[in-house]
XYZ file of C-alpha atoms in Angstrom:
676
model
C 114.196 52.496 137.393
C 115.190 49.009 136.253
C 116.100 46.059 138.442
C 119.593 46.037 136.900
C 120.229 49.638 137.990
C 119.089 48.896 141.540
C 121.260 45.774 141.774
C 124.297 47.645 140.434
C 123.660 50.470 142.918
C 123.492 47.911 145.725
C 126.929 46.558 144.787
C 128.369 50.059 144.413
C 127.020 50.932 147.876
C 129.507 48.559 149.489
C 132.342 49.460 147.091
C 131.994 53.062 148.230
C 132.985 52.043 151.786
C 136.564 52.520 150.563
C 137.979 55.431 152.654
C 139.233 57.052 149.428
C 135.620 57.334 148.274
C 134.228 58.312 151.669
C 136.587 61.240 152.172
C 135.183 62.887 149.030
C 132.075 63.673 151.091
C 133.410 65.163 154.362
C 130.077 65.173 156.205
C 129.416 61.501 155.502
C 133.082 60.780 156.218
C 132.371 62.048 159.741
C 129.554 59.492 160.029
C 131.912 56.857 158.615
C 134.514 57.619 161.309
C 131.785 57.645 163.960
C 130.698 54.167 162.864
C 134.303 52.952 163.143
C 134.675 54.492 166.634
C 131.474 52.954 167.990
C 132.406 49.589 166.471
C 135.785 49.809 168.229
C 134.026 50.742 171.489
C 131.849 47.649 171.186
C 134.872 45.344 170.866
C 136.781 47.078 173.673
C 133.705 46.482 175.834
C 133.964 42.788 175.098
C 137.628 42.905 176.115
C 136.977 44.583 179.464
C 136.697 48.380 178.986
C 133.043 49.341 178.754
C 131.912 52.759 177.612
C 128.229 51.801 177.764
C 126.125 48.608 177.768
C 127.278 46.369 174.918
C 123.835 46.043 173.360
C 123.389 49.817 173.295
C 126.840 50.398 171.735
C 126.230 47.646 169.153
C 122.872 49.193 168.204
C 124.437 52.645 167.730
C 127.289 51.164 165.658
C 124.914 49.200 163.401
C 122.655 52.209 162.828
C 125.638 54.413 161.963
C 126.915 51.843 159.445
C 123.418 51.697 157.956
C 123.438 55.512 157.718
C 126.718 55.379 155.783
C 125.337 52.683 153.476
C 122.151 54.680 152.873
C 124.248 57.715 151.928
C 126.325 55.545 149.562
C 123.146 54.075 148.071
C 121.700 57.540 147.396
C 124.774 58.443 145.348
C 125.025 55.024 143.674
C 121.386 55.015 142.578
C 121.813 58.501 141.082
C 124.883 57.318 139.161
C 123.158 54.107 138.070
C 121.135 55.541 135.199
C 124.181 57.251 133.721
C 126.324 54.127 133.970
C 123.644 52.012 132.294
C 123.391 54.521 129.450
C 127.180 54.652 129.115
C 127.366 50.840 128.955
C 124.768 50.828 126.188
C 126.845 53.346 124.229
C 130.014 51.317 124.711
C 128.333 48.097 123.603
C 127.288 49.743 120.347
C 130.807 50.865 119.494
C 132.925 48.811 117.154
C 136.327 49.306 115.586
C 135.244 49.673 111.945
C 137.400 49.790 108.837
C 138.089 53.283 107.549
C 139.014 54.264 103.981
C 141.864 56.723 104.548
C 143.075 58.885 101.696
C 146.821 58.841 101.092
C 148.911 61.727 99.791
C 148.666 60.449 96.206
C 144.855 60.352 96.387
C 144.518 56.582 96.640
C 142.631 54.927 99.501
C 143.925 52.519 102.121
C 141.865 50.483 104.582
C 142.854 50.989 108.232
C 141.133 50.303 111.582
C 139.298 53.379 112.904
C 141.527 53.267 116.008
C 144.484 54.279 113.806
C 142.848 57.466 112.530
C 144.362 60.729 113.699
C 143.302 64.363 113.628
C 143.801 65.780 110.125
C 143.350 62.475 108.263
C 141.011 62.466 105.267
C 138.565 59.565 104.937
C 135.898 58.538 102.438
C 132.604 57.059 103.667
C 130.043 55.609 101.254
C 126.377 54.639 101.574
C 125.794 51.830 104.057
C 129.065 52.435 105.927
C 129.577 53.688 109.475
C 131.412 56.964 109.951
C 134.553 55.856 111.833
C 135.481 59.149 113.540
C 134.310 62.694 114.260
C 134.989 65.111 111.441
C 133.879 67.831 109.035
C 132.533 67.091 105.564
C 134.790 68.702 102.965
C 133.173 67.185 99.884
C 129.767 65.746 99.065
C 126.340 65.580 100.675
C 124.554 62.572 102.131
C 121.710 61.395 104.340
C 123.056 60.250 107.729
C 121.418 58.091 110.409
C 122.339 59.631 113.795
C 120.002 57.482 115.925
C 122.996 56.003 117.772
C 123.684 59.485 119.168
C 120.329 61.240 119.313
C 117.868 58.354 119.556
C 115.916 59.870 116.650
C 115.235 57.542 113.714
C 114.764 60.288 111.116
C 117.929 60.749 109.010
C 119.588 64.159 108.598
C 121.501 65.756 105.752
C 125.218 66.411 106.122
C 127.044 68.367 103.445
C 130.227 70.291 102.770
C 130.222 73.979 103.660
C 127.690 75.861 105.766
C 126.513 74.913 109.235
C 125.644 71.245 108.595
C 129.089 69.864 107.917
C 129.946 68.214 111.249
C 129.589 64.422 111.498
C 129.957 62.148 114.527
C 131.753 58.828 114.727
C 129.372 55.896 115.133
C 126.664 57.321 112.852
C 125.880 55.746 109.477
C 125.793 57.131 105.942
C 122.542 56.084 104.239
C 123.067 57.557 100.781
C 125.736 58.997 98.502
C 129.332 59.533 99.622
C 131.162 61.906 101.967
C 134.780 63.005 102.112
C 135.595 63.879 105.727
C 138.495 65.465 107.593
C 138.988 63.830 111.001
C 138.847 66.383 113.846
C 139.655 64.249 116.929
C 142.236 61.688 117.958
C 141.108 58.317 119.437
C 139.758 58.713 122.978
C 138.841 62.371 122.373
C 135.785 61.856 120.176
C 132.363 63.281 120.880
C 131.130 59.784 121.783
C 134.000 59.356 124.269
C 133.074 62.662 125.889
C 129.417 61.627 125.978
C 130.214 58.333 127.708
C 132.460 60.033 130.245
C 129.912 62.723 131.058
C 126.884 60.408 131.106
C 128.435 57.947 133.560
C 129.514 60.827 135.795
C 133.247 60.161 135.524
C 133.918 63.753 134.543
C 131.313 65.429 136.741
C 132.976 68.227 138.638
C 131.346 69.788 141.678
C 129.791 73.148 140.893
C 130.802 76.362 142.736
C 127.554 76.503 144.742
C 127.868 72.821 145.606
C 131.450 73.345 146.791
C 130.425 76.416 148.808
C 127.585 74.505 150.471
C 129.876 71.581 151.244
C 132.445 73.925 152.823
C 129.663 75.371 154.970
C 128.539 71.881 156.016
C 132.118 70.914 156.893
C 132.511 74.090 158.958
C 129.328 73.272 160.866
C 130.531 69.724 161.461
C 133.847 70.998 162.855
C 131.970 73.334 165.194
C 129.822 70.449 166.426
C 132.954 68.322 167.021
C 134.273 71.078 169.283
C 130.880 71.362 170.998
C 130.710 67.607 171.658
C 134.278 67.544 172.990
C 133.422 70.426 175.331
C 130.245 68.659 176.476
C 132.226 65.519 177.278
C 134.776 67.494 179.322
C 131.978 69.359 181.103
C 130.137 66.142 181.940
C 133.347 64.676 183.474
C 133.761 67.831 185.560
C 130.147 67.808 186.762
C 130.119 64.109 187.628
C 133.488 64.301 189.435
C 133.228 67.603 191.261
C 129.557 67.653 192.087
C 129.075 63.956 192.701
C 126.403 63.656 190.066
C 125.728 60.668 187.794
C 128.321 59.102 185.515
C 129.644 61.316 182.689
C 128.114 61.152 179.231
C 129.337 58.101 177.360
C 131.471 58.467 174.240
C 128.906 56.393 172.342
C 126.122 58.842 173.173
C 128.289 61.820 172.268
C 129.113 60.229 168.904
C 125.373 59.748 168.326
C 124.821 63.395 169.280
C 127.537 64.516 166.862
C 125.991 62.573 163.972
C 122.547 64.013 164.708
C 123.889 67.551 165.094
C 125.816 67.390 161.820
C 123.773 68.145 158.661
C 123.985 64.528 157.506
C 120.721 64.579 155.517
C 121.818 67.168 152.956
C 125.413 65.917 153.228
C 124.309 62.440 152.117
C 122.075 63.731 149.308
C 124.146 66.640 148.000
C 126.097 64.614 145.460
C 123.054 62.655 144.276
C 121.121 65.907 143.707
C 123.869 67.122 141.365
C 124.179 63.793 139.559
C 120.399 63.541 139.166
C 120.332 67.058 137.685
C 122.894 66.003 135.083
C 120.837 62.861 134.445
C 117.668 64.903 133.840
C 119.626 66.964 131.334
C 120.815 63.760 129.626
C 117.209 62.547 129.508
C 116.384 65.746 127.636
C 119.083 64.751 125.112
C 121.424 67.541 126.165
C 125.067 66.857 126.959
C 126.495 69.257 129.519
C 130.264 69.528 129.242
C 130.481 70.519 132.933
C 128.362 70.610 136.072
C 129.040 74.342 136.215
C 126.991 74.774 133.026
C 123.762 73.311 134.403
C 124.116 75.283 137.636
C 124.695 78.463 135.632
C 121.522 77.624 133.683
C 119.613 77.831 136.946
C 120.986 81.330 137.597
C 120.491 82.686 134.056
C 118.529 85.933 133.864
C 118.977 86.789 130.152
C 117.978 84.433 127.314
C 119.043 85.151 123.735
C 116.867 83.112 121.355
C 116.889 82.669 117.584
C 113.665 83.756 115.937
C 113.397 81.056 113.289
C 112.547 77.651 114.701
C 112.404 78.918 118.283
C 109.860 81.719 118.388
C 108.351 81.125 114.944
C 107.652 77.836 113.185
C 110.395 78.629 110.688
C 108.097 78.366 107.658
C 106.175 81.418 106.528
C 102.500 80.795 105.834
C 100.119 82.627 103.484
C 97.746 84.560 105.719
C 95.853 86.956 103.422
C 95.296 87.985 99.788
C 95.373 91.778 99.214
C 93.999 92.434 95.682
C 95.003 95.317 93.420
C 92.373 97.881 92.254
C 89.857 96.262 89.886
C 90.826 92.733 90.977
C 88.709 90.523 93.253
C 90.140 88.357 96.020
C 88.901 85.310 94.097
C 90.824 86.316 90.969
C 94.005 86.978 92.976
C 93.634 83.671 94.810
C 93.178 81.823 91.493
C 96.304 83.394 89.961
C 98.371 82.865 93.123
C 97.343 79.208 93.303
C 98.179 78.550 89.643
C 101.655 80.030 90.102
C 102.197 77.863 93.224
C 101.047 74.426 92.051
C 104.609 73.294 91.344
C 106.059 75.162 94.327
C 106.846 72.504 96.955
C 108.101 74.975 99.567
C 106.073 75.510 102.734
C 105.174 78.995 101.505
C 103.980 77.694 98.128
C 101.858 74.951 99.657
C 100.292 77.416 102.108
C 99.190 79.640 99.184
C 97.416 76.646 97.606
C 95.705 75.875 100.920
C 94.609 79.491 101.470
C 93.137 79.639 97.947
C 90.839 76.726 98.823
C 88.973 79.041 101.201
C 87.682 80.812 98.087
C 86.332 77.590 96.613
C 89.353 77.125 94.361
C 90.604 73.538 94.232
C 93.838 72.230 92.792
C 93.659 71.536 89.060
C 93.470 67.869 88.164
C 94.843 68.333 84.652
C 98.038 70.351 84.577
C 99.503 68.989 81.345
C 98.843 72.291 79.544
C 100.648 74.280 82.258
C 104.316 75.178 81.865
C 105.765 75.933 85.285
C 108.628 78.392 85.781
C 110.793 77.357 88.722
C 112.119 79.904 91.172
C 115.635 81.108 90.429
C 117.983 83.176 92.552
C 118.674 85.351 89.505
C 115.096 86.362 88.736
C 113.673 85.966 92.300
C 110.412 84.861 90.671
C 108.480 81.729 89.834
C 105.262 81.191 87.956
C 103.353 79.471 85.173
C 102.589 79.924 81.439
C 99.343 78.519 79.978
C 97.019 79.183 77.026
C 98.840 82.387 76.109
C 98.733 83.719 79.682
C 101.747 84.462 81.883
C 101.566 84.517 85.701
C 104.510 85.416 87.931
C 104.915 85.782 91.682
C 107.979 86.961 93.551
C 109.742 89.535 95.672
C 108.648 93.155 95.404
C 111.810 94.464 93.744
C 111.892 91.582 91.237
C 108.244 92.077 90.210
C 108.732 95.867 90.021
C 111.616 95.398 87.559
C 109.567 92.795 85.653
C 106.701 95.278 85.209
C 109.001 98.160 84.251
C 110.576 96.009 81.574
C 107.074 95.827 80.032
C 106.496 99.552 80.505
C 104.193 99.148 83.491
C 104.316 100.387 87.110
C 103.229 98.878 90.391
C 99.805 100.247 91.452
C 99.933 102.603 94.405
C 97.587 100.386 96.436
C 99.964 97.440 96.015
C 102.852 99.652 97.157
C 100.848 100.581 100.260
C 99.908 96.930 100.904
C 103.567 95.908 100.599
C 104.508 98.526 103.211
C 101.664 97.428 105.499
C 102.732 93.771 105.325
C 106.385 94.635 106.053
C 105.445 96.819 109.023
C 103.344 93.959 110.407
C 106.405 91.714 110.378
C 105.348 89.715 107.318
C 106.842 89.050 103.894
C 105.004 90.414 100.827
C 104.851 88.476 97.554
C 103.446 90.253 94.492
C 101.424 88.333 91.887
C 101.107 89.589 88.277
C 99.172 88.198 85.314
C 99.965 89.234 81.761
C 102.092 92.084 83.129
C 99.207 93.419 85.228
C 99.517 93.478 89.028
C 96.912 91.201 90.618
C 97.785 91.995 94.227
C 99.916 91.055 97.226
C 100.125 87.774 99.163
C 100.789 88.310 102.866
C 103.256 85.658 104.093
C 103.359 85.619 107.842
C 105.919 84.243 110.314
C 103.694 82.051 112.484
C 104.424 82.417 116.181
C 104.542 79.047 117.917
C 101.566 78.222 120.116
C 102.247 78.842 123.795
C 105.435 80.846 123.210
C 103.959 84.093 124.563
C 102.820 82.316 127.753
C 106.260 80.709 128.098
C 107.938 84.105 127.872
C 105.523 85.472 130.461
C 106.545 82.646 132.821
C 110.200 83.499 132.238
C 109.462 87.149 132.927
C 107.799 86.141 136.204
C 111.019 84.370 137.158
C 113.003 87.529 136.420
C 114.450 86.310 133.100
C 114.723 88.739 130.211
C 114.137 87.308 126.720
C 115.851 88.681 123.610
C 114.992 87.600 120.075
C 117.876 87.366 117.599
C 116.990 87.697 113.921
C 118.443 88.710 110.585
C 115.212 90.578 109.735
C 115.113 94.343 109.389
C 114.230 96.334 112.533
C 110.612 97.017 111.445
C 109.839 93.340 110.832
C 111.744 92.279 113.955
C 109.817 94.761 116.122
C 106.462 93.446 114.888
C 107.335 89.809 115.557
C 108.871 90.658 118.938
C 105.681 92.463 119.978
C 103.468 89.557 118.914
C 105.671 86.934 120.588
C 105.963 88.925 123.813
C 109.770 89.022 124.074
C 111.366 91.811 126.082
C 113.861 92.955 123.452
C 115.278 92.026 120.062
C 118.462 92.245 118.028
C 117.660 92.870 114.343
C 120.000 92.337 111.392
C 122.106 90.281 113.793
C 125.817 89.869 113.051
C 128.429 87.819 114.968
C 129.892 91.070 116.286
C 126.472 92.340 117.331
C 125.670 89.178 119.307
C 129.052 89.238 121.031
C 128.758 92.906 122.002
C 125.244 92.412 123.383
C 126.366 89.485 125.563
C 129.355 91.447 126.875
C 127.102 94.398 127.655
C 124.717 92.315 129.757
C 127.566 90.512 131.531
C 129.176 93.848 132.390
C 125.886 94.779 134.083
C 126.094 91.627 136.226
C 123.732 89.372 134.264
C 124.186 85.685 133.379
C 123.473 85.136 129.682
C 122.366 82.012 127.806
C 122.147 81.585 124.038
C 121.946 78.954 121.319
C 123.880 78.670 118.073
C 124.917 76.246 115.369
C 127.222 78.052 112.972
C 130.876 78.998 112.945
C 129.762 82.629 113.042
C 128.013 81.875 116.367
C 131.199 80.516 117.968
C 132.475 83.847 119.410
C 129.147 84.586 121.098
C 128.812 80.994 122.341
C 132.279 81.138 123.854
C 131.356 84.375 125.651
C 127.918 83.284 126.941
C 127.604 81.812 130.441
C 125.355 79.027 129.138
C 126.087 78.229 125.491
C 123.976 75.533 123.837
C 125.418 74.340 120.531
C 123.274 72.353 118.115
C 124.537 68.854 117.365
C 123.824 69.491 113.687
C 126.060 72.547 113.808
C 129.713 73.021 113.028
C 132.586 71.637 115.057
C 133.579 75.197 115.983
C 130.144 75.858 117.499
C 130.205 72.622 119.517
C 133.672 73.346 120.854
C 132.666 76.895 121.833
C 129.527 75.797 123.717
C 129.371 74.226 127.154
C 126.299 72.181 126.249
C 125.358 70.260 123.108
C 121.706 69.701 122.200
C 121.636 66.295 120.516
C 118.145 67.002 119.118
C 119.295 70.331 117.639
C 116.091 71.997 118.820
C 116.520 75.740 119.452
C 113.613 75.690 121.910
C 115.610 73.330 124.171
C 117.250 76.355 125.805
C 114.057 77.047 127.755
C 113.985 73.437 128.989
C 117.651 73.673 130.015
C 116.961 76.768 132.119
C 114.007 74.966 133.711
C 116.154 71.931 134.589
C 118.906 74.188 135.975
C 116.446 76.063 138.150
C 114.878 72.788 139.298
C 118.330 71.606 140.416
C 118.852 74.749 142.499
C 115.293 74.551 143.870
C 115.803 70.913 144.886
C 119.092 71.662 146.621
C 117.558 74.638 148.416
C 114.473 72.698 149.502
C 116.431 69.737 150.874
C 118.953 72.015 152.596
C 116.081 73.825 154.315
C 114.540 70.492 155.338
C 117.873 69.182 156.630
C 118.581 72.149 158.901
C 114.990 72.251 160.158
C 115.292 68.526 160.895
C 118.151 69.135 163.287
C 115.990 71.298 165.568
C 113.743 68.352 166.466
C 116.721 66.026 166.922
C 118.232 68.462 169.437
C 115.048 68.254 171.521
C 115.254 64.448 171.460
C 118.941 63.969 172.283
C 120.168 66.872 174.436
C 117.619 66.413 177.282
C 118.287 62.655 177.162
C 122.043 63.180 177.514
C 121.919 65.595 180.429
C 118.826 64.440 182.299
C 120.860 62.046 184.530
C 123.195 64.919 185.496
C 120.584 67.686 185.545
C 117.131 66.174 186.184
C 115.632 69.635 185.707
C 116.276 69.276 181.945
C 113.591 66.595 181.864
C 111.107 69.419 181.222
C 112.606 69.720 177.732
C 111.577 66.140 176.947
C 108.450 67.489 175.278
C 108.078 64.331 173.184
C 107.801 62.167 176.298
C 110.468 59.723 175.138
C 110.804 56.591 177.286
C 114.454 56.853 178.311
C 117.760 58.502 177.350
C 118.798 55.351 175.480
C 115.534 55.072 173.515
C 115.669 58.804 172.725
C 119.175 58.563 171.281
C 118.416 55.367 169.356
C 115.178 56.845 167.977
C 116.966 59.988 166.797
C 119.775 58.207 164.957
C 117.381 55.638 163.450
C 115.315 58.522 162.098
C 118.548 60.177 160.918
C 119.296 57.093 158.791
C 115.766 56.466 157.490
C 115.158 60.056 156.365
C 118.051 59.758 153.892
C 116.335 56.827 152.169
C 112.954 58.578 152.308
C 114.345 61.623 150.499
C 116.216 59.735 147.731
C 113.186 59.809 145.328
C 112.837 63.575 145.809
C 116.566 64.113 145.245
C 116.436 62.075 142.019
C 113.177 63.483 140.645
C 113.635 67.036 141.879
C 111.054 69.295 143.463
C 108.199 70.451 141.257
C 109.316 73.324 139.048
C 107.446 76.582 139.584
C 107.845 79.763 137.584
C 107.832 82.117 140.567
C 110.193 84.867 141.790
C 113.008 83.902 144.163
C 111.357 85.614 147.169
C 108.140 83.605 146.753
C 110.176 80.453 146.262
C 112.051 81.100 149.532
C 108.788 81.612 151.402
C 107.395 78.398 149.932
C 110.520 76.436 150.901
C 110.340 77.746 154.460
C 106.651 76.904 154.710
C 106.760 73.405 153.201
C 110.283 72.122 153.780
C 111.178 74.282 156.771
C 107.994 73.686 158.754
C 107.786 70.109 157.465
C 111.394 69.541 158.479
C 110.549 70.550 162.050
C 107.289 68.602 162.385
C 108.312 65.342 160.671
C 111.123 64.404 163.110
C 108.956 65.034 166.182
C 106.307 62.640 164.853
C 108.729 60.044 163.450
C 111.043 59.958 166.487
C 108.058 59.508 168.838
C 106.740 56.611 166.721
C 110.182 54.962 166.616
C 110.490 55.391 170.407
C 107.152 53.657 170.958
C 108.207 50.795 168.681
C 111.532 50.418 170.518
C 109.708 50.183 173.856
C 107.500 47.424 172.399
C 110.430 45.515 170.874
C 112.895 46.059 173.754
C 110.917 46.270 177.023
C 112.654 48.217 179.751
C 114.869 50.192 177.417
């Protein structure tokens, strides 16, 4: 964390003393009011009406103000990273000149601030795209580093799922004709800035529920403290005991009874969770989305690019009868020398295992490029003709020459398809040479990742356009729980609705207009930044890196947020137990000396006990800020085991830590203030 962020947070700490800011956090507002009351009691003591010794009241007041400031600092430091990032985005924005197309087709130069939704603009190489929009004509390389932080350019073109462009990015080549999709102030960059700096962060349902619970507890403790004060007046007056409990001590008791630790950190936990998501280059359109990610129990994942590498690789040569593997490899390599696709290059690489190297002299080779009409590619040389292609295309090619596919090749084709691969048939001079097995390569570590998700109670579903046989083979190898083959927009939508009707929370990714209905229905919908405007509007998160695997990271961050909140809540409530043992005996010992037996910590005096407890109450907030910002360590374990772990570490730790810390503070107070 930079020095600038810390200095800004320090300034914001004092700005947040505004009552309008304080009342947004009811628990800390109670501490704020308590600080005001004790400050007033100090000044009334100077003017003649003493509640307690002036030094004691002043110490309580100062510590309570410090507690408020520490709570403000926790929230300010969490907001600091987002504000710094937002400032950097703002500084990079300029009002550029846009070439707007008029009704007669001519262009006029206008400031980008004058562009409106529906306008058509033309952006050429070297120019900045002035507004969000969809490409309606042309294709170009675009530098999106201002948005994603990635230096590698991307292709944006009319039609398909790569037509959306973002204002502030730069065209590197060619020319684009764009329809503007947002008015000024509503652009994707504006939304990013607002979300990153936390201006639009809404409290999540669980956060609101927890805050209501904390407020209810605080109200109960206010009633308890008022009753204790009335009781102490009765006892001291009717029974002739010591003086009643002072208001200052009761205020200190109230602050220690109230769950101030989690109350002070609750907001910063949520902000830090959003910040971790921003660090992962994901923009959450609401706090509800990241919290829902933590509760997701069904993940719908694209096969290509998520589960598989996305590029099929040659895995095996299956020769026809009378043909050796070496001969098939030689023919397959020759037909692939000019094939620059990942599949073609992998065939060349696999052939090298048979001692076949790429030809140095290819001038006598006439390459036949792949065409969608023939579904074949190949090479002609020295009177020979080699072709490779899809099974049906090669079958028709052979039949046109009066030949048939050998039965062994037919069987090999079926075997490859059943294994989840793609068969390519190679022929030479109208004679089948054999089958090349192209395999969808499962990403390393994916199976283990899915096992971790399964341990957490999350069901994984692979979505693919492959036929059911191929989909089943890949699903089995990857270790997913289920799959949706030959996926259609309607099929995805129906599957999501089915799971939601059964009470599940569903997450999915998508980038195309045809994904928009399912994204809108999903509880956590991650749209790719490279996708269409419709997909981004339907999702509640946007992955700026456009990485389909990011969904797993999002779920992990969401669960870490919930785990952090649960751990610190457990610690906060356990903390209060020790504080009760410090303060309650100290308050009532003068009236009921028998309660001295409860002073198990052996604290020096009632005053030192109360001061030690509220000093600890303030310091623990600062001590827990790093944990609130970083989050507890993520563990892929079931909820029951997680609860047991929280109780053991944060529950037991929350009970032991205050006993030790309060005793140490008490000893230090006795050394600093003799006779306290």
